[in-house]
Every structure is written in structure tokens, then in C-alpha cells.
Amino acid sequence: KLSVIRSSYTNEEIDGLFSWADIIFAGGGNTAYMLEKWKEYNLYPRFMKAFSEDSAVIAGISAGAICWFSSGYTDSAMFDGKENWDFYTIYPGFDFYDAFFCPHYNQEFRRGFDEAQKNALVPGIALEDGTMMVYDRGQVSFYRADESRQAYVFTDDGTRVRKACVFGSWAA
């Protein structure tokens, strides 16, 4: 278990953990702080190696999912303790998948993502709780825990942003 938020490690210890990891899972929390800590420990090349060599499943939930995309819609400002905070777009993520990502899209206050997507330069992906996206060797698929959960892809056709509900395989 590697927890750079609560512990400190040597480079050798981190390399050892990555060498035998079958699954790399990033939990939720403060996206901005998580990315900052990962940069401090120089984890990007290690994540990239696991991703490019297909040596481990790379997964995440909430903030831990945002980090794998090129950008994300985050509530990291909430963790600063300020009373009047708002969502914002965080750049850059690790860019394993070139899209603007929003978790918890079923939560009403996340609907600002639709407006933020208008300024994004890449397609958008919004997942409600209970859904997931799988990216495997260039193929994207979406799954859900039950019929009430939705996943959305936002694309720009040059005149407007289109939002489509998707499940199963999807071609970018």
C-alpha cells in the first residue's frame, strides 16, 4: 500500500511497490493536493510505465479518477476551508485519456460541468455514481451498477456541444 499523503517513502521503496502491483487504485479526496503530492514523489513516470506496459490495472474513484484524464471538474477548493468556494477545471491531469472528466455527475451541484464543457478543448465524460469507464488498449467501454445510473459523453461538432448517454463500447 502506497499512501504518499500520510507517509513518506524512498524512491527504492516506491519502485518496489510499483514492481509487484497488479492494481493501482487512487481514492477520492482533494484532486489538486493529490496531484501535487504525486508530483513531489515523481510518480508520473511510474504510473506511465505501468500504463504503457499494461503491467497493472489503473483505476480510481472521484478525485482518483479525475487524475487519469487530461483535465477534470473538481471540488478541490472545498478543502481550503473557505465558505464561498466553487468547482473549477483542473489542468493537467496525467492525460492517460484525453478528455475533460466529471465524477458524481448525478449530484445536482455538479451540473456546472455542462457549462464548463463549452470551454473545454477535448471531449467530456461525466459519470454518475455507480458507473465506470474502462479504457483497454484503445477501446472505451462504459458500465453501470443498475439501470438508473448514467454515463455521458460530450462532443463538440463545431457549432455546439452535444451530450449523449452511453453504455457498452464507444468509439471516440
C-alpha atoms as one frame of an Amber mdcrd trajectory, in Angstrom:
protein
   0.000   0.000   0.000   1.418   3.358  -1.078  -0.035   6.374   0.707   2.074
   9.443  -0.068  -0.472  11.630   1.694   0.049  10.029   5.119   3.550   8.533
   4.853   6.925   9.192   3.283   8.922   6.811   1.116  12.305   6.485  -0.527
  12.491   6.088  -4.299  13.578   2.484  -3.791  10.510   1.733  -1.666   8.195
   3.292  -4.255   9.861   1.387  -7.110   9.481  -1.822  -5.110   5.766  -1.251
  -4.580   5.218  -0.472  -8.264   7.225  -3.532  -9.378   4.756  -6.006  -7.915
   1.499  -4.032  -8.155  -1.253  -5.714 -10.147  -3.711  -2.901  -9.396  -3.056
   0.800  -8.894  -6.117   2.386  -7.298  -6.424   6.066  -6.463  -9.083   7.006
  -3.941 -11.100  10.189  -3.647 -10.369  13.440  -1.880  -8.634  16.621  -2.922
  -7.579  16.282  -6.582  -5.232  19.288  -6.550  -3.441  18.119  -3.395  -3.240
  14.541  -4.679  -1.613  15.632  -7.950   0.767  17.908  -6.021   1.897  15.045
  -3.758   2.271  12.669  -6.695   4.492  15.217  -8.467   6.531  15.639  -5.272
   7.214  11.876  -5.298   7.738  11.822  -9.082   5.020   9.194  -9.532   4.022
  10.210 -13.069   6.806   8.213 -14.809   5.957   5.202 -12.667   2.239   5.452
 -13.478   3.080   5.952 -17.159   5.311   2.877 -17.192   2.567   0.713 -15.640
   0.050   2.163 -18.118   2.172   1.883 -21.259   3.492  -1.604 -20.441  -0.005
  -2.754 -19.414   1.558  -4.232 -16.277  -1.185  -3.138 -13.869  -4.843  -2.191
 -13.848  -5.025   1.548 -13.191  -8.237   2.690 -11.526  -9.677   5.481  -9.459
 -12.789   6.884  -7.902 -13.812  10.539  -7.678 -10.613  12.629  -7.396  -8.631
   9.474  -8.050 -10.421   9.083 -11.384 -10.002  12.730 -12.403  -6.227  12.400
 -12.221  -6.020   9.907 -15.112  -7.661  12.348 -17.574  -6.191  15.413 -19.271
  -8.442  17.655 -17.170 -11.247  17.398 -14.664 -14.067  19.197 -12.931 -13.045
  19.287  -9.292 -14.277  20.439  -5.912 -10.718  20.761  -4.546 -11.401  24.363
  -3.489 -13.818  22.968  -0.877 -10.858  21.548   1.048  -9.324  25.023   1.525
 -11.928  25.765   4.214 -13.328  28.841   2.515 -17.043  29.474   2.851 -17.711
  30.577  -0.742 -15.943  28.051  -2.939 -16.851  26.811  -6.398 -15.936  23.993
  -8.745 -13.167  24.629 -11.228 -11.328  22.906 -14.046  -8.025  21.375 -13.032
  -5.162  21.067 -15.536  -3.238  18.988 -16.156  -4.189  15.537 -15.096  -1.924
  12.665 -16.105  -3.538  12.580 -19.547  -3.801   8.804 -19.878  -7.107   9.570
 -21.557  -7.561  12.867 -23.392 -10.889  14.102 -22.032 -12.409  16.539 -19.544
 -13.817  14.375 -16.723 -16.559  14.846 -14.107 -17.329  12.243 -11.402 -20.556
  12.200  -9.337 -22.457  13.773 -12.219 -25.808  12.765 -10.671 -25.208  15.238
  -7.835 -27.101  18.420  -8.659 -24.239  20.821  -7.936 -22.044  19.019 -10.488
 -24.286  20.168 -13.351 -21.982  23.172 -13.801 -19.874  20.711 -15.760 -22.204
  21.201 -18.745 -21.294  24.896 -18.875 -17.599  24.248 -18.211 -17.564  21.730
 -21.077 -18.308  24.570 -23.511 -14.784  25.892 -22.865 -13.050  22.514 -22.985
 -10.809  21.707 -25.916 -11.375  17.954 -25.611 -14.431  15.686 -25.348 -16.087
  15.438 -21.942 -17.012  12.401 -19.900 -19.435  12.639 -16.969 -20.154   9.596
 -14.832 -22.910   9.292 -12.279 -22.198   7.360  -9.094 -22.455   3.638  -9.777
 -20.956   3.842 -13.286 -17.488   3.284 -14.655 -15.425   3.761 -17.767 -12.931
   1.137 -18.902 -10.145   2.055 -21.317  -8.371  -1.044 -22.597  -5.864  -0.933
 -25.452  -7.643   1.905 -27.232 -11.188   0.632 -26.649 -13.541   2.565 -24.340
 -16.499   0.915 -22.620 -18.996   2.177 -20.054 -20.765   0.094 -17.410 -23.332
   0.749 -14.693 -24.414  -0.877 -11.461 -28.110  -0.597 -12.333 -30.420   0.814
 -14.990 -30.938   4.095 -13.121 -27.269   5.150 -13.466 -25.989   7.057 -16.495
 -22.730   7.927 -18.221 -22.441  10.809 -20.671 -20.043  11.798 -23.409 -19.840
  15.418 -24.559 -18.563  16.191 -28.043 -18.233  19.428 -29.983 -19.317  19.320
 -33.614 -18.004  22.825 -34.267 -21.354  24.528 -33.782 -22.444  23.198 -30.406
 -21.632  20.754 -27.651 -23.615  17.536 -27.866 -24.352  15.367 -24.832 -25.069
  11.659 -25.310 -25.918   8.939 -22.821 -23.632   5.966 -23.491 -23.141   2.358
 -22.390 -21.215  -0.549 -23.761 -18.452   0.198 -26.278 -17.943   3.710 -27.536
 -15.623   4.998 -30.253 -14.003   8.337 -29.522
